[in-house]
Amino acid sequence: MNAVDLGVNLFVALFALLDPIGNVPIFAAATAGASLRQRITVSAMICGFAAVFLGFFFFTGLGLLQFFGISLAAFRIAGGILLLLLGLDMAREDFLKIFADADAVTDAKDVRGYAKRRFKRLIVPFAIPLMIGPGAISAIIINAGEAQKLGAAGTASSLVAMVAACVVTFVCFACTGPISRILGDVGMAIVVRVLGLILCALAIQFIIAGLGEAIPGMFSIGVTAPYPAGSH
């Protein structure tokens, strides 16, 4: 595998794991009432954080987890628990009210102030672990090992892939205005609740996979990997 292939593979993996298209309705709900400039600024802050966070794990990788004595299995379980809590909130409660900001309209001119408040509110659990979860971090760590074999070219291609994935995510989030207008409050509530149910199931799958790694033989392969690659 050359540097170009490595970068393309990482971009495809991160695009699937960050899931910008699937997260658009959630971001739209969390920034309901915001102006275009406010939404773009929040998008830039979240995606900029994602790029820095992924880059940090690319260069530190397993060393950081080893320093704190944390296994990937434990990290996967913790991420699954956070995702489960978020999914329950989305499925049971009014997600729009949870993230509501009464000053979104009145502070239309205070773009930076609004963006900072939204960023602090969305950093957990939206940016982490919904966008950047155990899967994304694992992919980055694995890619870092392959990039080392290719030297500077591998590192450069990987960094370009990470930045490209975050830029695409930014574009998707910045274009949430038309989606929120088309769906309306009722449509957004329905979409968020359905996504909450899916997120709960995904969280349980993360926890099961983590427990399967921590305790080999605890679950059958059909539970930890229900749809093996190549099966249809």
Coordinates of N, CA and C in Angstrom, one line a residue:
M1 N 0.8 -1.2 0.0 CA 0.0 0.0 0.0 C 0.9 1.3 0.0
N2 N 0.6 2.2 -1.0 CA 1.4 3.4 -1.0 C 0.7 4.5 -0.2
A3 N 1.3 5.7 -0.1 CA 0.8 6.8 0.7 C -0.6 7.2 0.2
V4 N -0.8 7.3 -1.1 CA -2.1 7.7 -1.6 C -3.2 6.8 -1.2
D5 N -3.0 5.5 -1.3 CA -4.0 4.5 -1.0 C -4.3 4.6 0.5
L6 N -3.3 4.8 1.3 CA -3.4 4.9 2.8 C -4.3 6.1 3.1
G7 N -4.1 7.2 2.5 CA -4.9 8.4 2.7 C -6.3 8.3 2.3
V8 N -6.5 7.7 1.1 CA -7.9 7.5 0.6 C -8.6 6.5 1.5
N9 N -8.0 5.5 2.0 CA -8.7 4.5 2.9 C -9.0 5.2 4.2
L10 N -8.2 6.0 4.7 CA -8.5 6.7 6.0 C -9.6 7.7 5.8
F11 N -9.6 8.4 4.7 CA -10.7 9.4 4.4 C -12.1 8.6 4.4
V12 N -12.1 7.5 3.6 CA -13.4 6.8 3.5 C -13.8 6.3 4.9
A13 N -12.9 5.8 5.7 CA -13.2 5.2 7.0 C -13.7 6.4 7.9
L14 N -13.0 7.5 7.9 CA -13.4 8.6 8.8 C -14.8 9.2 8.3
F15 N -15.0 9.2 7.0 CA -16.3 9.8 6.6 C -17.4 8.9 7.1
A16 N -17.2 7.6 7.1 CA -18.2 6.6 7.6 C -18.4 6.7 9.1
L17 N -17.3 6.9 9.8 CA -17.3 6.9 11.2 C -17.8 8.3 11.8
L18 N -17.4 9.4 11.2 CA -17.9 10.7 11.6 C -19.3 10.9 11.2
D19 N -19.7 10.2 10.1 CA -21.1 10.2 9.7 C -21.7 11.6 9.6
P20 N -21.2 12.5 8.9 CA -21.7 13.9 8.8 C -23.1 13.9 8.3
I21 N -23.5 13.1 7.3 CA -24.8 13.1 6.8 C -25.8 12.6 7.8
G22 N -25.5 11.5 8.5 CA -26.4 11.0 9.5 C -26.5 12.0 10.7
N23 N -25.5 12.7 11.0 CA -25.5 13.6 12.2 C -26.1 15.0 11.8
V24 N -26.4 15.3 10.6 CA -27.0 16.6 10.2 C -28.3 16.9 10.9
P25 N -29.3 15.9 11.0 CA -30.5 16.3 11.7 C -30.3 16.6 13.2
I26 N -29.3 15.9 13.8 CA -29.0 16.2 15.2 C -28.4 17.6 15.4
F27 N -27.5 17.9 14.5 CA -26.9 19.2 14.5 C -27.9 20.3 14.2
A28 N -28.8 20.1 13.3 CA -29.9 21.0 13.0 C -30.8 21.3 14.2
A29 N -31.1 20.2 14.9 CA -31.9 20.3 16.1 C -31.2 21.1 17.2
A30 N -29.9 20.8 17.3 CA -29.1 21.5 18.4 C -28.9 23.0 18.1
T31 N -29.0 23.4 16.8 CA -28.8 24.8 16.5 C -30.1 25.4 15.9
A32 N -31.2 24.9 16.4 CA -32.5 25.4 15.9 C -32.6 26.9 16.3
G33 N -33.0 27.7 15.3 CA -33.2 29.2 15.6 C -31.9 30.0 15.3
A34 N -30.8 29.3 15.0 CA -29.6 30.1 14.8 C -29.6 30.6 13.4
S35 N -28.8 31.7 13.2 CA -28.7 32.3 11.9 C -27.6 31.5 11.1
L36 N -27.5 31.8 9.8 CA -26.5 31.1 9.0 C -25.1 31.3 9.5
R37 N -24.8 32.5 9.9 CA -23.4 32.8 10.4 C -23.2 32.1 11.7
Q38 N -24.2 32.1 12.6 CA -24.0 31.4 13.8 C -23.8 29.9 13.6
R39 N -24.6 29.3 12.7 CA -24.5 27.9 12.5 C -23.1 27.5 11.8
I40 N -22.7 28.4 10.9 CA -21.4 28.1 10.2 C -20.3 28.2 11.3
T41 N -20.3 29.2 12.2 CA -19.3 29.4 13.2 C -19.2 28.2 14.1
V42 N -20.4 27.7 14.5 CA -20.4 26.5 15.4 C -19.9 25.3 14.7
S43 N -20.2 25.2 13.4 CA -19.7 24.1 12.6 C -18.2 24.1 12.5
A44 N -17.7 25.3 12.3 CA -16.2 25.4 12.1 C -15.5 25.1 13.5
M45 N -16.1 25.5 14.6 CA -15.5 25.2 15.9 C -15.5 23.7 16.2
I46 N -16.6 23.0 15.9 CA -16.7 21.6 16.2 C -15.8 20.8 15.3
C47 N -15.8 21.1 14.0 CA -15.0 20.4 13.0 C -13.5 20.7 13.2
G48 N -13.2 21.9 13.6 CA -11.8 22.2 13.9 C -11.3 21.4 15.1
F49 N -12.2 21.3 16.1 CA -11.9 20.5 17.3 C -11.7 19.1 16.9
A50 N -12.5 18.6 16.0 CA -12.4 17.2 15.6 C -11.1 16.9 14.9
A51 N -10.7 17.9 14.0 CA -9.4 17.7 13.3 C -8.2 17.7 14.3
V52 N -8.3 18.6 15.3 CA -7.2 18.6 16.3 C -7.2 17.4 17.1
F53 N -8.4 16.9 17.5 CA -8.5 15.7 18.4 C -8.0 14.5 17.7
L54 N -8.4 14.3 16.4 CA -7.9 13.2 15.6 C -6.4 13.3 15.4
G55 N -5.9 14.5 15.1 CA -4.5 14.6 14.9 C -3.7 14.3 16.2
F56 N -4.3 14.6 17.3 CA -3.6 14.3 18.6 C -3.5 12.8 18.8
F57 N -4.6 12.1 18.5 CA -4.5 10.7 18.7 C -3.7 10.0 17.6
F58 N -3.5 10.7 16.5 CA -2.7 10.1 15.4 C -1.2 10.1 15.9
F59 N -0.8 11.1 16.6 CA 0.6 11.2 17.0 C 0.8 10.6 18.4
T60 N -0.2 10.5 19.2 CA 0.0 9.9 20.5 C -0.4 8.4 20.5
G61 N -1.6 8.2 19.9 CA -2.1 6.8 19.8 C -2.1 6.0 21.1
L62 N -1.7 4.8 20.9 CA -1.7 3.8 22.0 C -0.9 4.3 23.2
G63 N 0.1 5.1 22.9 CA 1.0 5.6 24.0 C 0.2 6.3 25.1
L64 N -0.8 7.1 24.7 CA -1.6 7.8 25.7 C -2.4 6.9 26.5
L65 N -3.1 5.9 25.8 CA -3.9 5.0 26.5 C -3.1 4.1 27.5
Q66 N -1.9 3.7 27.0 CA -1.0 2.9 27.8 C -0.5 3.7 29.1
F67 N -0.3 5.0 28.9 CA 0.1 5.8 30.0 C -0.9 5.8 31.1
F68 N -2.2 5.9 30.8 CA -3.2 5.9 31.8 C -3.7 4.5 32.1
G69 N -3.1 3.5 31.5 CA -3.5 2.1 31.7 C -4.9 1.8 31.2
I70 N -5.3 2.4 30.1 CA -6.7 2.2 29.5 C -6.5 1.3 28.3
S71 N -7.3 0.3 28.2 CA -7.3 -0.6 27.0 C -8.3 -0.1 26.0
L72 N -8.2 -0.5 24.8 CA -9.1 -0.1 23.8 C -10.5 -0.6 24.1
A73 N -10.5 -1.8 24.7 CA -11.8 -2.4 25.1 C -12.5 -1.5 26.1
A74 N -11.8 -1.0 27.1 CA -12.4 -0.2 28.1 C -12.9 1.1 27.5
F75 N -12.1 1.7 26.6 CA -12.4 2.9 25.9 C -13.7 2.7 25.1
R76 N -13.8 1.5 24.5 CA -15.0 1.3 23.7 C -16.2 1.1 24.5
I77 N -16.1 0.5 25.7 CA -17.2 0.4 26.6 C -17.7 1.7 27.2
A78 N -16.7 2.6 27.6 CA -17.0 3.9 28.1 C -17.7 4.8 27.0
G79 N -17.2 4.7 25.8 CA -17.8 5.4 24.7 C -19.2 4.9 24.4
G80 N -19.4 3.6 24.5 CA -20.8 3.0 24.4 C -21.7 3.5 25.4
I81 N -21.3 3.6 26.6 CA -22.1 4.1 27.7 C -22.6 5.6 27.5
L82 N -21.6 6.4 27.1 CA -22.0 7.8 26.8 C -23.0 7.9 25.6
L83 N -22.7 7.1 24.6 CA -23.7 7.0 23.4 C -25.0 6.6 23.9
L84 N -25.1 5.6 24.8 CA -26.4 5.1 25.3 C -27.2 6.1 26.0
L85 N -26.5 6.9 26.8 CA -27.1 8.0 27.6 C -27.7 9.0 26.6
L86 N -26.9 9.4 25.6 CA -27.4 10.3 24.6 C -28.5 9.8 23.8
G87 N -28.5 8.5 23.4 CA -29.6 7.9 22.7 C -30.9 7.9 23.5
L88 N -30.8 7.6 24.8 CA -32.0 7.6 25.6 C -32.6 8.9 25.7
D89 N -31.7 10.0 25.8 CA -32.3 11.3 25.9 C -33.0 11.7 24.6
M90 N -32.4 11.3 23.5 CA -33.0 11.6 22.2 C -34.3 10.8 21.9
A91 N -34.4 9.6 22.4 CA -35.6 8.8 22.2 C -36.7 9.1 23.2
R92 N -36.4 9.5 24.4 CA -37.4 9.7 25.4 C -37.8 11.2 25.6
E93 N -36.9 12.1 25.4 CA -37.2 13.5 25.7 C -37.2 14.3 24.5
D94 N -37.5 15.6 24.7 CA -37.5 16.5 23.6 C -36.1 17.0 23.4
F95 N -35.4 16.5 22.4 CA -34.0 16.8 22.1 C -33.8 18.3 21.8
L96 N -34.8 18.9 21.2 CA -34.7 20.4 20.9 C -34.7 21.2 22.2
K97 N -35.4 20.8 23.2 CA -35.4 21.5 24.5 C -34.1 21.3 25.2
I98 N -33.6 20.1 25.1 CA -32.3 19.8 25.8 C -31.2 20.8 25.4
F99 N -31.1 21.0 24.1 CA -30.1 21.9 23.5 C -30.6 23.3 23.2
A100 N -31.8 23.6 23.6 CA -32.3 24.9 23.3 C -31.5 26.1 23.8
D101 N -31.4 27.1 23.1 CA -30.7 28.3 23.5 C -31.6 29.5 23.2
A102 N -32.2 30.1 24.2 CA -33.2 31.2 24.0 C -32.6 32.4 23.4
D103 N -31.3 32.5 23.4 CA -30.6 33.7 22.9 C -30.2 33.5 21.5
A104 N -30.5 32.4 20.8 CA -30.1 32.2 19.5 C -30.6 33.2 18.5
V105 N -31.8 33.7 18.7 CA -32.4 34.7 17.8 C -32.0 36.1 18.2
T106 N -32.1 36.3 19.5 CA -31.8 37.7 20.0 C -30.4 38.0 19.9
D107 N -29.5 37.0 19.9 CA -28.1 37.3 19.8 C -27.6 37.0 18.3
A108 N -28.4 37.4 17.4 CA -28.1 37.1 16.0 C -26.8 37.9 15.6
K109 N -26.5 39.0 16.2 CA -25.3 39.8 15.9 C -24.1 39.3 16.7
D110 N -24.4 38.6 17.8 CA -23.3 38.1 18.7 C -22.9 36.7 18.2
V111 N -22.3 36.6 17.1 CA -22.0 35.3 16.5 C -21.0 34.5 17.3
R112 N -20.0 35.1 17.7 CA -18.9 34.4 18.5 C -19.4 34.0 19.9
G113 N -20.2 34.8 20.5 CA -20.7 34.4 21.9 C -21.6 33.2 21.8
Y114 N -22.5 33.3 20.8 CA -23.4 32.1 20.6 C -22.7 30.9 20.2
A115 N -21.7 31.0 19.4 CA -20.9 29.8 18.9 C -20.1 29.2 20.1
K116 N -19.6 30.0 21.0 CA -18.9 29.5 22.2 C -19.8 28.7 23.1
R117 N -21.0 29.3 23.3 CA -22.0 28.6 24.2 C -22.4 27.2 23.5
R118 N -22.7 27.2 22.2 CA -23.1 26.0 21.6 C -21.9 25.0 21.6
F119 N -20.7 25.5 21.3 CA -19.6 24.6 21.3 C -19.4 23.9 22.7
K120 N -19.5 24.7 23.7 CA -19.4 24.1 25.1 C -20.4 23.0 25.4
R121 N -21.6 23.3 24.8 CA -22.8 22.4 25.1 C -22.7 21.1 24.2
L122 N -22.1 21.3 23.0 CA -22.1 20.2 22.1 C -20.8 19.3 22.1
I123 N -19.8 19.8 22.8 CA -18.5 19.1 22.8 C -18.6 17.7 23.3
V124 N -19.4 17.5 24.3 CA -19.8 16.2 24.9 C -21.3 16.3 25.1
P125 N -22.1 15.4 24.5 CA -21.7 14.1 23.9 C -21.8 14.2 22.4
F126 N -22.0 15.3 21.7 CA -22.1 15.3 20.3 C -20.8 15.1 19.6
A127 N -19.8 16.0 19.8 CA -18.5 15.8 19.2 C -17.8 14.5 19.7
I128 N -17.9 14.3 21.0 CA -17.4 13.1 21.6 C -18.4 12.5 22.5
P129 N -18.9 11.2 22.3 CA -18.3 10.2 21.4 C -19.2 10.0 20.2
L130 N -20.2 10.9 19.9 CA -21.1 10.6 18.8 C -20.4 10.7 17.5
M131 N -19.6 11.8 17.3 CA -18.8 11.9 16.0 C -17.5 11.2 16.1
I132 N -16.7 11.5 17.2 CA -15.4 10.9 17.3 C -15.5 9.8 18.5
G133 N -15.9 8.6 18.1 CA -16.0 7.6 19.0 C -14.9 6.6 19.0
P134 N -15.0 5.5 19.7 CA -14.0 4.5 19.8 C -13.6 4.0 18.4
G135 N -14.6 3.9 17.4 CA -14.3 3.4 16.1 C -13.3 4.4 15.4
A136 N -13.6 5.7 15.4 CA -12.8 6.7 14.8 C -11.4 6.7 15.4
I137 N -11.3 6.6 16.7 CA -10.0 6.7 17.4 C -9.2 5.4 17.0
S138 N -9.9 4.3 17.0 CA -9.2 3.0 16.7 C -8.7 3.1 15.3
A139 N -9.5 3.6 14.3 CA -9.0 3.7 12.9 C -7.8 4.6 12.8
I140 N -7.8 5.7 13.6 CA -6.6 6.6 13.6 C -5.4 6.0 14.1
I141 N -5.5 5.2 15.2 CA -4.4 4.6 15.8 C -3.8 3.5 14.8
I142 N -4.7 2.7 14.2 CA -4.2 1.7 13.3 C -3.6 2.3 12.1
N143 N -4.1 3.4 11.6 CA -3.6 4.1 10.4 C -2.2 4.7 10.8
A144 N -2.0 5.2 12.0 CA -0.7 5.8 12.4 C 0.4 4.7 12.3
G145 N 0.0 3.5 12.7 CA 1.0 2.4 12.6 C 1.4 2.1 11.1
E146 N 0.5 2.2 10.2 CA 0.8 2.0 8.8 C 1.5 3.1 8.2
A147 N 1.2 4.4 8.7 CA 1.8 5.6 8.2 C 3.3 5.6 8.5
Q148 N 3.7 5.1 9.7 CA 5.1 5.0 10.1 C 5.9 4.2 9.2
K149 N 5.3 3.1 8.6 CA 6.0 2.3 7.7 C 6.4 3.0 6.4
L150 N 5.5 4.0 6.0 CA 5.7 4.8 4.8 C 6.5 6.1 5.0
G151 N 6.8 6.4 6.2 CA 7.6 7.6 6.5 C 6.8 8.9 6.4
A152 N 7.5 9.9 5.9 CA 6.9 11.3 5.9 C 5.7 11.3 4.9
A153 N 5.8 10.6 3.8 CA 4.7 10.5 2.8 C 3.4 9.9 3.4
G154 N 3.6 8.9 4.2 CA 2.4 8.3 4.9 C 1.8 9.2 5.9
T155 N 2.6 9.9 6.7 CA 2.1 10.9 7.6 C 1.4 12.0 7.0
A156 N 1.9 12.5 5.9 CA 1.3 13.6 5.2 C 0.0 13.2 4.6
S157 N -0.1 12.1 4.0 CA -1.4 11.6 3.4 C -2.4 11.4 4.4
S158 N -2.0 10.9 5.6 CA -3.0 10.7 6.6 C -3.5 12.0 7.2
L159 N -2.7 13.0 7.4 CA -3.1 14.3 7.9 C -4.0 14.9 6.9
V160 N -3.7 14.8 5.6 CA -4.6 15.4 4.6 C -6.0 14.7 4.6
A161 N -6.0 13.4 4.8 CA -7.2 12.7 4.8 C -8.1 13.1 6.0
M162 N -7.4 13.3 7.2 CA -8.2 13.8 8.4 C -8.8 15.2 8.2
V163 N -8.0 16.1 7.6 CA -8.5 17.4 7.4 C -9.6 17.4 6.4
A164 N -9.5 16.6 5.3 CA -10.5 16.5 4.3 C -11.8 16.0 4.9
A165 N -11.7 15.0 5.7 CA -12.9 14.4 6.3 C -13.6 15.5 7.2
C166 N -12.9 16.3 7.9 CA -13.4 17.3 8.8 C -14.0 18.4 7.9
V167 N -13.4 18.8 6.8 CA -13.9 19.8 5.9 C -15.3 19.4 5.3
V168 N -15.4 18.1 4.9 CA -16.6 17.6 4.4 C -17.7 17.7 5.5
T169 N -17.3 17.3 6.7 CA -18.3 17.4 7.8 C -18.7 18.8 8.0
F170 N -17.8 19.7 8.0 CA -18.2 21.2 8.2 C -19.2 21.6 7.1
V171 N -19.0 21.2 5.9 CA -19.9 21.6 4.8 C -21.3 21.1 5.0
C172 N -21.3 19.8 5.5 CA -22.6 19.2 5.7 C -23.4 19.9 6.9
F173 N -22.6 20.2 7.9 CA -23.3 20.9 9.1 C -23.7 22.3 8.7
A174 N -22.9 23.0 7.9 CA -23.2 24.4 7.6 C -24.4 24.5 6.7
C175 N -24.8 23.4 6.1 CA -26.0 23.4 5.2 C -27.2 22.8 5.8
T176 N -27.3 22.8 7.1 CA -28.5 22.2 7.8 C -29.7 23.1 7.8
G177 N -29.5 24.4 7.4 CA -30.7 25.3 7.4 C -31.8 24.8 6.6
P178 N -31.6 24.5 5.3 CA -32.7 24.0 4.4 C -33.4 22.7 5.0
I179 N -32.6 21.8 5.6 CA -33.1 20.6 6.2 C -34.1 20.9 7.3
S180 N -33.7 21.8 8.2 CA -34.6 22.2 9.3 C -35.9 22.9 8.9
R181 N -35.8 23.7 7.8 CA -36.9 24.4 7.3 C -37.9 23.4 6.6
I182 N -37.4 22.4 5.9 CA -38.2 21.4 5.2 C -38.9 20.5 6.2
L183 N -38.2 20.0 7.2 CA -38.8 19.1 8.1 C -39.7 19.8 9.2
G184 N -39.3 21.0 9.6 CA -40.1 21.6 10.6 C -39.9 21.0 12.0
D185 N -40.5 21.5 13.0 CA -40.4 21.0 14.4 C -40.8 19.6 14.5
V186 N -42.0 19.3 13.9 CA -42.5 17.9 14.1 C -41.6 16.9 13.4
G187 N -41.2 17.3 12.2 CA -40.3 16.4 11.4 C -39.0 16.1 12.1
M188 N -38.4 17.2 12.6 CA -37.1 17.1 13.3 C -37.3 16.2 14.6
A189 N -38.4 16.4 15.3 CA -38.6 15.6 16.5 C -38.7 14.1 16.2
I190 N -39.4 13.8 15.0 CA -39.5 12.4 14.6 C -38.2 11.8 14.2
V191 N -37.4 12.6 13.4 CA -36.1 12.1 13.0 C -35.2 11.9 14.1
V192 N -35.2 12.8 15.1 CA -34.3 12.7 16.2 C -34.6 11.5 17.1
R193 N -35.9 11.2 17.3 CA -36.3 10.1 18.1 C -35.9 8.8 17.4
V194 N -36.1 8.7 16.1 CA -35.7 7.5 15.4 C -34.2 7.3 15.5
L195 N -33.4 8.4 15.3 CA -32.0 8.3 15.4 C -31.6 7.9 16.8
G196 N -32.3 8.4 17.8 CA -32.0 8.0 19.2 C -32.1 6.5 19.4
L197 N -33.2 5.9 18.8 CA -33.3 4.5 19.0 C -32.2 3.7 18.3
I198 N -31.8 4.2 17.1 CA -30.7 3.6 16.4 C -29.4 3.8 17.2
L199 N -29.2 5.0 17.8 CA -28.0 5.2 18.6 C -27.9 4.3 19.8
C200 N -29.1 4.1 20.4 CA -29.1 3.2 21.6 C -28.6 1.8 21.2
A201 N -29.1 1.3 20.0 CA -28.7 0.0 19.6 C -27.2 0.0 19.2
L202 N -26.7 1.1 18.6 CA -25.3 1.2 18.3 C -24.4 1.2 19.6
A203 N -24.9 1.9 20.6 CA -24.2 2.0 21.8 C -24.1 0.6 22.5
I204 N -25.2 -0.2 22.5 CA -25.2 -1.5 23.0 C -24.2 -2.4 22.3
Q205 N -24.1 -2.2 20.9 CA -23.2 -3.0 20.1 C -21.7 -2.6 20.5
F206 N -21.4 -1.3 20.8 CA -20.1 -0.9 21.2 C -19.7 -1.6 22.5
I207 N -20.7 -1.6 23.5 CA -20.5 -2.2 24.8 C -20.2 -3.7 24.7
I208 N -21.0 -4.4 23.9 CA -20.9 -5.8 23.7 C -19.5 -6.1 23.1
A209 N -19.1 -5.3 22.1 CA -17.8 -5.5 21.4 C -16.7 -5.3 22.4
G210 N -16.8 -4.3 23.3 CA -15.8 -4.0 24.3 C -15.7 -5.1 25.3
L211 N -16.8 -5.6 25.7 CA -16.8 -6.7 26.7 C -16.3 -8.0 26.0
G212 N -16.6 -8.2 24.7 CA -16.1 -9.3 24.0 C -14.6 -9.3 23.9
E213 N -14.0 -8.1 23.8 CA -12.5 -7.9 23.7 C -11.9 -8.1 25.1
A214 N -12.6 -7.6 26.1 CA -12.1 -7.7 27.5 C -12.2 -9.1 28.0
I215 N -13.3 -9.8 27.7 CA -13.5 -11.2 28.2 C -13.7 -12.1 27.0
P216 N -12.7 -12.6 26.4 CA -12.8 -13.5 25.2 C -13.7 -14.7 25.5
G217 N -14.6 -15.0 24.6 CA -15.5 -16.1 24.8 C -16.8 -15.7 25.5
M218 N -16.9 -14.5 25.9 CA -18.1 -14.1 26.7 C -19.4 -14.1 25.7
F219 N -19.1 -13.7 24.5 CA -20.2 -13.6 23.5 C -19.8 -14.4 22.3
S220 N -20.8 -14.9 21.6 CA -20.5 -15.6 20.3 C -20.1 -14.6 19.2
I221 N -19.4 -15.0 18.2 CA -19.0 -14.1 17.1 C -20.2 -13.5 16.4
G222 N -21.3 -14.2 16.4 CA -22.5 -13.7 15.8 C -23.1 -12.5 16.5
V223 N -22.7 -12.3 17.8 CA -23.2 -11.2 18.6 C -22.2 -10.0 18.5
T224 N -20.9 -10.2 18.6 CA -20.0 -9.2 18.5 C -19.7 -8.7 17.1
A225 N -19.9 -9.5 16.1 CA -19.8 -9.2 14.7 C -20.9 -9.8 13.9
P226 N -22.1 -9.2 14.0 CA -23.3 -9.8 13.5 C -23.3 -9.9 11.9
Y227 N -22.6 -8.9 11.3 CA -22.6 -8.9 9.8 C -21.1 -8.9 9.3
P228 N -20.5 -10.0 9.3 CA -19.1 -10.1 8.8 C -18.9 -9.5 7.4
A229 N -17.7 -9.0 7.1 CA -17.5 -8.5 5.8 C -17.7 -9.6 4.8
G230 N -18.4 -9.2 3.7 CA -18.6 -10.2 2.6 C -19.8 -11.0 2.7
S231 N -20.6 -10.9 3.9 CA -21.8 -11.6 4.0 C -23.0 -10.8 3.6
H232 N -24.0 -11.3 3.0 CA -25.1 -10.6 2.5 C -26.4 -11.4 2.8

